[in-house]
Short mmCIF file of C-alpha atoms and ligand atoms in Angstrom, two decimals:
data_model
loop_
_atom_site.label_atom_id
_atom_site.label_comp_id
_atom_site.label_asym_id
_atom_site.label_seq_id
_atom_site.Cartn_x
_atom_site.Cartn_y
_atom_site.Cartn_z
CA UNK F 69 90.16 66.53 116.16
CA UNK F 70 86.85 68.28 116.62
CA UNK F 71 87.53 71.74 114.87
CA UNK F 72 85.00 74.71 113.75
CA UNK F 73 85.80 77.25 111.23
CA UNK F 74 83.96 80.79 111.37
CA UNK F 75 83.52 82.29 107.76
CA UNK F 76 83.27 80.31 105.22
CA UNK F 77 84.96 82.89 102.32
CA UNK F 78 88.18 82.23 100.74
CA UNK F 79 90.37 80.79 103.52
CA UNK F 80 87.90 79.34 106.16
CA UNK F 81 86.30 77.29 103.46
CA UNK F 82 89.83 76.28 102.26
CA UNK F 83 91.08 75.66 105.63
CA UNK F 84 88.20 73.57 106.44
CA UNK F 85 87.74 71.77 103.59
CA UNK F 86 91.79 70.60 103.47
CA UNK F 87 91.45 69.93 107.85
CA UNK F 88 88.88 67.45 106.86
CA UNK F 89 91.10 65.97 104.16
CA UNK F 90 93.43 65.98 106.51
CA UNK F 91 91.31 63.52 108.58
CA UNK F 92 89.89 65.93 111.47
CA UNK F 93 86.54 66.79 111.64
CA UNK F 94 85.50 70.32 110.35
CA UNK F 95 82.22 72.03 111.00
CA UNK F 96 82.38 75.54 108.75
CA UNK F 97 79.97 77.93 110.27
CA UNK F 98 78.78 81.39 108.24
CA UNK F 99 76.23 83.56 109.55
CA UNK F 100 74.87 83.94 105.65
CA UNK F 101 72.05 81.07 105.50
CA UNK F 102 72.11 81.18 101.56
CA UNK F 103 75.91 80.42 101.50
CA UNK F 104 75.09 77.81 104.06
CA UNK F 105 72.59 76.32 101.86
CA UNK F 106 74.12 76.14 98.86
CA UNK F 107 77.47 74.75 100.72
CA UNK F 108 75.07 71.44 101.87
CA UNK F 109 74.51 71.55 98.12
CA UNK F 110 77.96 71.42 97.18
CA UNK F 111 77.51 74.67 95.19
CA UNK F 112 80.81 76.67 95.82
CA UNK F 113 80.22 80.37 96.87
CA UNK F 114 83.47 81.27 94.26
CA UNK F 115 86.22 79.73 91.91
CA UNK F 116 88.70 77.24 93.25
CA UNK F 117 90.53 75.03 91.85
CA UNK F 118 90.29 71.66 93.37
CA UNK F 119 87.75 72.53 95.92
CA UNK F 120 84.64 71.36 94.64
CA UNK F 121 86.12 67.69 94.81
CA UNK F 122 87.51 68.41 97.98
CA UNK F 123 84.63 69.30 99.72
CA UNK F 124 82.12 67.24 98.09
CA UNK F 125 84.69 63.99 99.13
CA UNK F 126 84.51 65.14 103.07
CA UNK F 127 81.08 65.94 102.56
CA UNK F 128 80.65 62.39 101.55
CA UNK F 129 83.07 60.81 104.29
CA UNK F 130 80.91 62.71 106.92
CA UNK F 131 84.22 64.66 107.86
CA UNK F 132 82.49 68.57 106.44
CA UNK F 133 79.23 69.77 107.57
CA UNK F 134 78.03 73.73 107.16
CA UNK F 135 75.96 75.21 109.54
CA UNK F 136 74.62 78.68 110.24
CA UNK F 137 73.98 78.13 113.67
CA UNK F 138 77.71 79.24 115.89
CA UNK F 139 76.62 77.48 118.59
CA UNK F 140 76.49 74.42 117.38
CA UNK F 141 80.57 74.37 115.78
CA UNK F 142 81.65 75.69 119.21
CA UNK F 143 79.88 73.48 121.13
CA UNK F 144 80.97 70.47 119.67
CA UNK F 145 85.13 71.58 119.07
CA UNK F 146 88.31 71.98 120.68
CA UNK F 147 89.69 74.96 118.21
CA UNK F 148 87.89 77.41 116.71
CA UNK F 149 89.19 79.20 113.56
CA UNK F 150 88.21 82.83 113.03
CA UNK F 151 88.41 82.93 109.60
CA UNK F 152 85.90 86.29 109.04
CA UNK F 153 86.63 89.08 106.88
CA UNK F 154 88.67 92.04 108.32
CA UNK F 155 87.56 94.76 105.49
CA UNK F 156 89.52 97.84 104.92
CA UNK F 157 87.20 101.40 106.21
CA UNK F 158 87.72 104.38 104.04
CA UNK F 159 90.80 105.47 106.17
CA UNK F 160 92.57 101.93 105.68
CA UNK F 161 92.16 100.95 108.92
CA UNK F 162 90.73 97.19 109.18
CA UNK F 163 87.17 96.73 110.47
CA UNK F 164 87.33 94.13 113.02
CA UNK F 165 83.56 94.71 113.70
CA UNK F 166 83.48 90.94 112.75
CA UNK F 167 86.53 89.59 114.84
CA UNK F 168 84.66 91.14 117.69
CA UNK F 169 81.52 90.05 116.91
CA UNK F 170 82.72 86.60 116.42
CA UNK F 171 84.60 86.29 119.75
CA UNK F 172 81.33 87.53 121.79
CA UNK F 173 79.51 84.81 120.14
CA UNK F 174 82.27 82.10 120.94
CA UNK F 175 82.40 83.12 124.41
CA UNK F 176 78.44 82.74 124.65
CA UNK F 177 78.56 79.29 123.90
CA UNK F 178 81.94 78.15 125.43
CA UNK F 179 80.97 75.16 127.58
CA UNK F 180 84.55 73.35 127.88
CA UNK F 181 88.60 74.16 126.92
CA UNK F 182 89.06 75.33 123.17
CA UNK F 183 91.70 77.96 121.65
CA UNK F 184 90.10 80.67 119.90
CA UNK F 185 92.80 80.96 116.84
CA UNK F 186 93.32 83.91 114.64
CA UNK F 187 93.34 82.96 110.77
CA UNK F 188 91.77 86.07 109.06
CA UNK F 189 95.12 88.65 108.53
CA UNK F 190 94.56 90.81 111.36
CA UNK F 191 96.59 93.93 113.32
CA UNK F 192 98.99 93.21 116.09
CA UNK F 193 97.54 92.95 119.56
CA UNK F 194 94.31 91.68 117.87
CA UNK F 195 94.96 88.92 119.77
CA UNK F 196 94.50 90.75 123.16
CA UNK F 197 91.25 92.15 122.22
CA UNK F 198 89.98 88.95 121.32
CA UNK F 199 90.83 87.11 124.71
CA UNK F 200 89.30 90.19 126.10
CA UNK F 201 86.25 90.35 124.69
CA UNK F 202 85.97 86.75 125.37
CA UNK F 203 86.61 87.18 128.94
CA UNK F 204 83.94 90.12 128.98
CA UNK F 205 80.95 87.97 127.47
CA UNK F 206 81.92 84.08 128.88
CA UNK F 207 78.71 83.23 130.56
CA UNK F 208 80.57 80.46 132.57
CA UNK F 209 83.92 80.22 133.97
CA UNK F 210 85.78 77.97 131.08
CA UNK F 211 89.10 78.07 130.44
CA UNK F 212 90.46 78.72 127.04
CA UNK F 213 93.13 79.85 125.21
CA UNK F 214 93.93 82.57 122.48
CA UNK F 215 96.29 81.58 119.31
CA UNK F 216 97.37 83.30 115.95
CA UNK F 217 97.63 81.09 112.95
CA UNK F 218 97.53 83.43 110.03
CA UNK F 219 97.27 81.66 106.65
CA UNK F 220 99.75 82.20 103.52
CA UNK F 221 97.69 80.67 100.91
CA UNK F 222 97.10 82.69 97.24
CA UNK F 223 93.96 82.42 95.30
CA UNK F 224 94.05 80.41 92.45
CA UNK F 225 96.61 77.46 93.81
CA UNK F 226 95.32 77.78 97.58
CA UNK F 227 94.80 73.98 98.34
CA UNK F 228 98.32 73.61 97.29
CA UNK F 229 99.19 76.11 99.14
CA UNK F 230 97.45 74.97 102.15
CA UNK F 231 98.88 71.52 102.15
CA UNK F 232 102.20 72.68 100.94
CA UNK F 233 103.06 75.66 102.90
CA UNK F 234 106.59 76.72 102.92
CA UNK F 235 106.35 77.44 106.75
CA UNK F 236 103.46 76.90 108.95
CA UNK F 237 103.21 79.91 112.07
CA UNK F 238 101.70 79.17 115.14
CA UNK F 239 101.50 82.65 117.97
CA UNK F 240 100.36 80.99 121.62
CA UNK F 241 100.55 81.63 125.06
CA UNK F 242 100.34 78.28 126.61
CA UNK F 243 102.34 75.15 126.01
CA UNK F 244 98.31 73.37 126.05
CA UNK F 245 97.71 75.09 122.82
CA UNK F 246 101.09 74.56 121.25
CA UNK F 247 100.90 71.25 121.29
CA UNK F 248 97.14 71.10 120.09
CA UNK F 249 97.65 73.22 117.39
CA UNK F 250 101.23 70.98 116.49
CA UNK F 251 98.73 67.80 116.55
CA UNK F 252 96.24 69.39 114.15
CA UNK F 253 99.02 70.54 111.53
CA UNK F 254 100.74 66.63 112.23
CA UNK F 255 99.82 65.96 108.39
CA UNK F 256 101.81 69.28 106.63
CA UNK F 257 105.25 68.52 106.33
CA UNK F 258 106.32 72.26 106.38
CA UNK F 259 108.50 74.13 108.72
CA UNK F 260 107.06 75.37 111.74
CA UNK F 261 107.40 78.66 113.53
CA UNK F 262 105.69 78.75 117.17
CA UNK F 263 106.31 81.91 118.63
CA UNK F 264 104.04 84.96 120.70
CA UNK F 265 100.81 86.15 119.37
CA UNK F 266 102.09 89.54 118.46
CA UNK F 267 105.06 88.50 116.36
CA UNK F 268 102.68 85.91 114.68
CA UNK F 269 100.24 88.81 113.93
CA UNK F 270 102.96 90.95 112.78
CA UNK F 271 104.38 88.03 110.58
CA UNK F 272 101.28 88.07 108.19
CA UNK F 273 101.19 91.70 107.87
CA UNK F 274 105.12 92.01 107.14
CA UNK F 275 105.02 88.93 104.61
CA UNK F 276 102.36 90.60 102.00
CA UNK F 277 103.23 94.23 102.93
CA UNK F 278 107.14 93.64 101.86
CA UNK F 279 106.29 91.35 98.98
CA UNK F 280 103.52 94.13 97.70
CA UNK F 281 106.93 97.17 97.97
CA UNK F 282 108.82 94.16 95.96
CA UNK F 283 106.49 94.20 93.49
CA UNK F 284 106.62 98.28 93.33
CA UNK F 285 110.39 98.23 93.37
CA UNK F 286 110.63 95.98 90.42
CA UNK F 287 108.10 98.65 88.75
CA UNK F 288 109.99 101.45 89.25
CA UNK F 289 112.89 99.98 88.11
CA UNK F 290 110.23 99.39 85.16
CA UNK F 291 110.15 102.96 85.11
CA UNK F 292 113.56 103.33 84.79
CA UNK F 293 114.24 100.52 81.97
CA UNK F 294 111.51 102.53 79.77
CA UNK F 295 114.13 105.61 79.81
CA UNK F 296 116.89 104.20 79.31
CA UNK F 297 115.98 101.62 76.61
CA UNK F 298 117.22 98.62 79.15
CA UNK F 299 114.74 95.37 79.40
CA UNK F 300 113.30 94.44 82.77
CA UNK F 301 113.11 91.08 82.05
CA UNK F 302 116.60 91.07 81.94
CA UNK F 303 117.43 92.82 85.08
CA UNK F 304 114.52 90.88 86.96
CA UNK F 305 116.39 87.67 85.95
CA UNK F 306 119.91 89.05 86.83
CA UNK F 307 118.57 90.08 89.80
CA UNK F 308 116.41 87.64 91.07
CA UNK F 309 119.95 84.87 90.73
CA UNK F 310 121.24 86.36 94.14
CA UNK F 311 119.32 84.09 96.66
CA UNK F 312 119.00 86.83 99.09
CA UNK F 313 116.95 88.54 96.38
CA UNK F 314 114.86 85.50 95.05
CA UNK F 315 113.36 85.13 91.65
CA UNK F 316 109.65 85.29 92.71
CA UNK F 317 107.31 88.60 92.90
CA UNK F 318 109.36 90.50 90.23
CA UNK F 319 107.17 90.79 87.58
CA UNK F 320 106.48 93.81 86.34
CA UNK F 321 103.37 94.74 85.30
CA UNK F 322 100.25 96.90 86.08
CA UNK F 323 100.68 96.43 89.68
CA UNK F 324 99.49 94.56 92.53
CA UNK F 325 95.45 94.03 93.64
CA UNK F 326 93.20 91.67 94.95
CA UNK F 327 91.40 91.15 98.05
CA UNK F 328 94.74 90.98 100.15
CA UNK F 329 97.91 93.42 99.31
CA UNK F 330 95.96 96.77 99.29
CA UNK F 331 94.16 95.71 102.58
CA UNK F 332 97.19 94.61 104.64
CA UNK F 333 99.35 97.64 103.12
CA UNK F 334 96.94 100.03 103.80
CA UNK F 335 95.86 98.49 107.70
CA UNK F 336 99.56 98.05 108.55
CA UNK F 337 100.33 101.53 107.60
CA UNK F 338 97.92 102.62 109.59
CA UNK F 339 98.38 100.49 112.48
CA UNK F 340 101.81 101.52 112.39
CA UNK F 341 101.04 104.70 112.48
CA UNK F 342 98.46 104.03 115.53
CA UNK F 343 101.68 103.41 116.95
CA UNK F 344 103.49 105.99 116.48
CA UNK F 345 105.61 104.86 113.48
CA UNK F 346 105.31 106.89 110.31
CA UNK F 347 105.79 103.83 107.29
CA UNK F 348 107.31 105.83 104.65
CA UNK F 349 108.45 102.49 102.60
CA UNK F 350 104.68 101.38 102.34
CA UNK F 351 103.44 104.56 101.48
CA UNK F 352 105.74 104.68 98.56
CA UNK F 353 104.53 100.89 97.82
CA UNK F 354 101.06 102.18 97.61
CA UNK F 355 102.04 105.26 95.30
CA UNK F 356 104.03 103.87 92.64
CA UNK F 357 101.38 101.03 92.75
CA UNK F 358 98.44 103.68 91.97
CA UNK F 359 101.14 105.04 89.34
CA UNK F 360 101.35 102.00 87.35
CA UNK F 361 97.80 101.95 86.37
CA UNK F 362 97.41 105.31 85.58
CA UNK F 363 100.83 105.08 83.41
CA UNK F 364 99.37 101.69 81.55
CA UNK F 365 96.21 104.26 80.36
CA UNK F 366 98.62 106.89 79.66
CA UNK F 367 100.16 104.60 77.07
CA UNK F 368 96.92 102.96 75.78
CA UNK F 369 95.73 106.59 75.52
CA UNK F 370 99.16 107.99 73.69
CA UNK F 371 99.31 105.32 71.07
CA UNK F 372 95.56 105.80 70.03
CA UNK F 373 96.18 110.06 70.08
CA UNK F 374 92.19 110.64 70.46
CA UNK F 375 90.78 108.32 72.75
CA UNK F 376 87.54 109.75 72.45
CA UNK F 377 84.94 107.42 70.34
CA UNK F 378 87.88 104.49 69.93
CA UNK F 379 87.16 100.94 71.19
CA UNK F 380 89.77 99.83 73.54
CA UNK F 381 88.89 95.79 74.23
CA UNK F 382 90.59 94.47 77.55
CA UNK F 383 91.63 90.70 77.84
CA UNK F 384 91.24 90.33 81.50
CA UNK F 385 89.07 91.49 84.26
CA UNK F 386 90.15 89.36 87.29
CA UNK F 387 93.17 90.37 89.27
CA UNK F 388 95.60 87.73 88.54
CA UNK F 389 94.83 84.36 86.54
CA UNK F 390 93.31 81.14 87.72
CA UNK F 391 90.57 83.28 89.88
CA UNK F 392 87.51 84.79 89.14
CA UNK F 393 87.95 87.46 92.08
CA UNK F 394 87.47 91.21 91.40
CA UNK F 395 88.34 92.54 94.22
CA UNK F 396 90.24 95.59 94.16
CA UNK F 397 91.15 94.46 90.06
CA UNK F 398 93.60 96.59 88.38
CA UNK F 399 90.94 96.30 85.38
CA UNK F 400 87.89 98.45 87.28
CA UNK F 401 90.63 101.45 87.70
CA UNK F 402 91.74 101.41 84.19
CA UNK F 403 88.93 100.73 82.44
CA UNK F 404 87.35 103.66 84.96
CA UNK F 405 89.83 106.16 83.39
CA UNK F 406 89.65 105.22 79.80
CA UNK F 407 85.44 105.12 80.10
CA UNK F 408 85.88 108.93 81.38
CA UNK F 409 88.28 109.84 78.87
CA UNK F 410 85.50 109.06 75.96
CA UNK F 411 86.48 105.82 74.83
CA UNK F 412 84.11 102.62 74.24
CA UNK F 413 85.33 98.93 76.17
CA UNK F 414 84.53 95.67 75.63
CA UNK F 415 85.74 93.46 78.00
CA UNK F 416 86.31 89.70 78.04
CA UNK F 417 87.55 87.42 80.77
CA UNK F 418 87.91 83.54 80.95
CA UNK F 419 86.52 82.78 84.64
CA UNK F 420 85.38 86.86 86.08
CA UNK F 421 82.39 87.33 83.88
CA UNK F 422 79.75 87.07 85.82
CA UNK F 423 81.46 88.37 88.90
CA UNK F 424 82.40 91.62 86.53
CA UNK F 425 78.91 92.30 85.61
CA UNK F 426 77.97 93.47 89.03
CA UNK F 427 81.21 96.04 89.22
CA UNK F 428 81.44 97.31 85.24
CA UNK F 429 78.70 99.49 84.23
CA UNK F 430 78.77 100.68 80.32
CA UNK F 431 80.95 98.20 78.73
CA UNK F 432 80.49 95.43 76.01
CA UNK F 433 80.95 91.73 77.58
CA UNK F 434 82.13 89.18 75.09
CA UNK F 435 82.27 85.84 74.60
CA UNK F 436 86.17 85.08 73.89
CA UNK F 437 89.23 87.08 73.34
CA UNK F 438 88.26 87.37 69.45
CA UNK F 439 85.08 89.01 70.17
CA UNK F 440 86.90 91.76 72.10
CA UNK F 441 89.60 92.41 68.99
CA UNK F 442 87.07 92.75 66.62
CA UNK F 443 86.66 96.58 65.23
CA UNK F 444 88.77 97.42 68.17
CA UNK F 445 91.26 100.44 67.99
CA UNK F 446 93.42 98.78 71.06
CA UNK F 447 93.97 95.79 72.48
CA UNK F 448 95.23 96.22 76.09
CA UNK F 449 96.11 92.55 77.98
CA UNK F 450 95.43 93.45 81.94
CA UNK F 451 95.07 89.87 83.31
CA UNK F 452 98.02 87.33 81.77
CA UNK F 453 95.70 83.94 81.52
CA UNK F 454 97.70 81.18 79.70
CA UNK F 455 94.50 81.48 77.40
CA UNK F 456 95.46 85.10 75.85
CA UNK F 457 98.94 83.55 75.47
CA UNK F 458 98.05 80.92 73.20
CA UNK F 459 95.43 82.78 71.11
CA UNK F 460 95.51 83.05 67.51
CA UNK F 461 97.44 86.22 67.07
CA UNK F 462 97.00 86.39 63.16
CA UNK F 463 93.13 86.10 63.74
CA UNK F 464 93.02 89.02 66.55
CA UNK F 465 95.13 91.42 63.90
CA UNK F 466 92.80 90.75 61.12
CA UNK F 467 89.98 91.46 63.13
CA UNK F 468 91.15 94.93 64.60
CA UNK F 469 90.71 98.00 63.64
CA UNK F 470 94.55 99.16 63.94
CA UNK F 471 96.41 96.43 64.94
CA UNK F 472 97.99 98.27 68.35
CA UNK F 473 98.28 96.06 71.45
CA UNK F 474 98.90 97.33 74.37
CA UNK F 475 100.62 94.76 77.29
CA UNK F 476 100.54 95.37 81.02
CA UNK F 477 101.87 92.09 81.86
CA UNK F 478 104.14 91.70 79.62
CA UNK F 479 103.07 88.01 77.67
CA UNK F 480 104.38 88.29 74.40
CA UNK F 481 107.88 88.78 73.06
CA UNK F 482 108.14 92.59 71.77
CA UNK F 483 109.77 91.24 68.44
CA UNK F 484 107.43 88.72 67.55
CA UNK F 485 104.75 90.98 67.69
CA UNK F 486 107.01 94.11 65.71
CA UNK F 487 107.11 90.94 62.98
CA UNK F 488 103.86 89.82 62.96
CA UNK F 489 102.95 93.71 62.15
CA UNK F 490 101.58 94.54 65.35
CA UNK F 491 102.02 97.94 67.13
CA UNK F 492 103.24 96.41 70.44
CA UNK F 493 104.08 97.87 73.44
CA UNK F 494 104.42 96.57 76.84
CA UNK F 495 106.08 97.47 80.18
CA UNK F 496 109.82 98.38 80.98
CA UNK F 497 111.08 96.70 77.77
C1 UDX G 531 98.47 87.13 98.52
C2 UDX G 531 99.65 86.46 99.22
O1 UDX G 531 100.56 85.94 98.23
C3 UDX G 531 99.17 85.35 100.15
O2 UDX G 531 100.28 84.81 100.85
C4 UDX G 531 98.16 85.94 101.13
O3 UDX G 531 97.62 84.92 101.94
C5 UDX G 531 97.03 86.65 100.38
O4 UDX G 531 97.58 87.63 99.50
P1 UDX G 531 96.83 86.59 96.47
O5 UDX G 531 96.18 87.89 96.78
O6 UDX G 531 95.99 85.39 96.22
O7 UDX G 531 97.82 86.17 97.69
O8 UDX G 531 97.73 86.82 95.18
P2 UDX G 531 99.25 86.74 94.73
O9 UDX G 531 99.42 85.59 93.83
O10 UDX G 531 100.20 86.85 95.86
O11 UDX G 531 99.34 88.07 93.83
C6 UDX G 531 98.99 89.33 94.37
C7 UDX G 531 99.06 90.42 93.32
O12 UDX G 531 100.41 90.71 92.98
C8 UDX G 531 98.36 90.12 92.01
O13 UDX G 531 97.63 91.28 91.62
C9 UDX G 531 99.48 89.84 91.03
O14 UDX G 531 99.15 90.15 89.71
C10 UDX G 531 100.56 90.76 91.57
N1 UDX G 531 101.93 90.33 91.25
C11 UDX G 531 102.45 89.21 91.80
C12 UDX G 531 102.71 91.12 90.40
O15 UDX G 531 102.28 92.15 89.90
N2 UDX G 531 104.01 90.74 90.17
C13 UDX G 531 104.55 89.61 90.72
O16 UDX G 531 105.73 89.34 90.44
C14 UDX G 531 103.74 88.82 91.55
#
């Protein structure tokens, strides 16, 4: 199948490149010519594991182009993918200046039958707007058709993700788009939901907006384990045993960021409350997730007594492992508040370090973990890479000032580190 993919960011390039694995033919459109460019020179605009292969074997078999020219990836495909970011403005709400800006420019250059499909996460009745706006600026009379197919995958392990979904949801109108959108998805062996645009819509905003409250549950029962002297490791493994609980996304830690949870919390509290439906359990997500960070400094800052002049060094920048995204990173807040509170940071993270030099002003970047330990007053472990896991613990002590490290993902085991002489202290345990 003939398919074009607008945006070429984190899921339209993934999308495209694993379509044209998949066999169909993918044009990936972006309107910024330098991405383009360095796309046709197989030079990835960000991390990914896997995806440099990926698209530099379709680029070979002639089944991945890049282009910054729209026309030419409607012109020549049956479905379009809107895959452009929908940025959170200052009041939460998402900016679909893109979405709209995309659809106008499909709609210019329909000249036969495609579906317009919804990938980017975007608010319910999106979809309405879209067809809309298409309607308003068709220059001929085409037919087409409007679909939501929002995508599930995670930075870090999203070609996996992509090609291993555990459900696949298709929102349509017509039974014509059903079953084109069934054909295209013919090589996923997942589970497949086909139901209404809205519902589809809402589906993408409900999944990451109540797996962002279970991560905030699971840290204020954190909270509650660090009062009472109970272990949350414990009672995230005891609870995570009932099925209709689950074992994944209850982790405590520092809390949730990234390019994806705030957003969608934040646009589907407000678009709930454009509807007239005040979403008290989200707005408690988002608290108690501002409330972790500022409790993780609060301990770095209470073990150390005066923070002023002390070097804190902080062993990941990037907001989860396996990425080099720093996108609304737990690190920039934290390392915010400790910078105004006097103290000096160095900063060291396996894949983020060139992505953290545009967003940290006044820190020290070093080369490996070692480099951050060494004359530091704290140690404070904000990203859990496998790499900080397996690092020579006897070398970071003896090159610390005061051997005090401070966890907020909780890596190591608490009496390990009491053993090895550390000062150790981590979160709900
Ligand atoms: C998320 C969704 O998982 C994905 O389906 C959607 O398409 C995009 O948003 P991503 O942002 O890549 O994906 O990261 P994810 O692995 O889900 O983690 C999100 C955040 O939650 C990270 O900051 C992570 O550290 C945190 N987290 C996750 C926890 O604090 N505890 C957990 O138990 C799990």
């Amino acid at each position: 199948m003939n398919i074009c993919i607008v945006g070429a960011g984190y899921v339209g390039l993934v999308t495209g490149a694993c379509f044209a694995d998949l066999g169909h033919k993918v044009i990936c459109v972006d309107n910024d010519r330098k991405k383009i460019e360095a796309l046709k020179k197989l030079k990835m605009p960000f991390y990914e594991k896997g995806l440099h292969d990926m698209v530099k074997r379709n680029v070979k078999a002639k089944r991945l182009s890049f282009s910054s020219r729209i026309e030419e990836g409607v012109k020549k495909s049956i479905v379009i993918f809107i895959c452009v970011g929908t940025p959170p403005r200052p009041s939460g709400e998402a900016d679909l200046s893109s979405i709209e800006h995309v659809a106008t420019e499909v709609a210019r250059n329909l000249s036969s039958y495609c579906i317009v499909v919804e990938k980017s996460t975007v608010p319910v009745k999106t979809g309405k707007w879209v067809e809309h706006t298409i309607k308003l600026n068709a220059r001929k009379k085409v037919k087409f058709d409007v679909a939501s197919n929002p995508e599930f995958l995670r930075e870090g392990t999203a070609i996996d993700d992509f090609l291993h979904p555990d459900r696949i949801v298709i929102g349509v109108e017509s039974k014509k788009a059903e079953k084109i959108l069934l054909d295209l998805y013919k090589g996923i062996d997942a589970e497949v939901v086909v139901t209404d645009i809205k519902s589809a819509e809402l589906i993408k905003h409900a999944s990451n907006s109540f797996l962002a409250t279970k991560i905030s549950f699971i840290n204020s029962v954190a909270n509650i384990c660090e009062r009472t002297g109970a272990n949350i490791a414990e009672v995230a493994h005891g609870m995570g045993l009932d099925t209709r609980i689950g074992k994944s996304f209850l982790r405590s830690g520092i809390g949730y960021g990234g390019f994806c949870f705030p957003k969608d919390l934040d646009a589907f509290i407000h678009i709930s409350g454009k509807l007239g439906y005040d979403f008290g359990i989200l707005k408690a997500a988002r608290k108690v997730n501002e409330e972790q960070k500022a409790l993780f400094v609060r301990k770095i800052e209470e073990a150390l007594w005066i923070v002023k002049a002390k070097t804190v060094g902080i062993l990941g920048l990037a907001f989860k492992p396996n990425t080099d995204d720093m996108r609304f990173a737990p690190s920039i807040d934290i390392i915010d508040s400790l910078k105004e509170n006097g103290a000096k940071i160095k900063v060291y993270d396996p894949q983020a370090m060139e992505k953290a030099r545009g967003v940290l002003k006044g820190v020290t970047f070093c080369k490996d973990p070692y480099e951050a330990a060494m004359n530091s007053d704290a140690l404070a472990i904000v990203t859990e890479w496998h790499e900080f896991e397996v690092m020579d613990l006897d070398r970071i002590k003896k090159l610390m000032k005061k051997p005090l490290v401070v966890d907020g993902r909780n890596i190591f085991d608490p009496q390990r580190m009491k053993e090895m002489g550390f000062e150790y202290i981590s979160i709900g345990r």
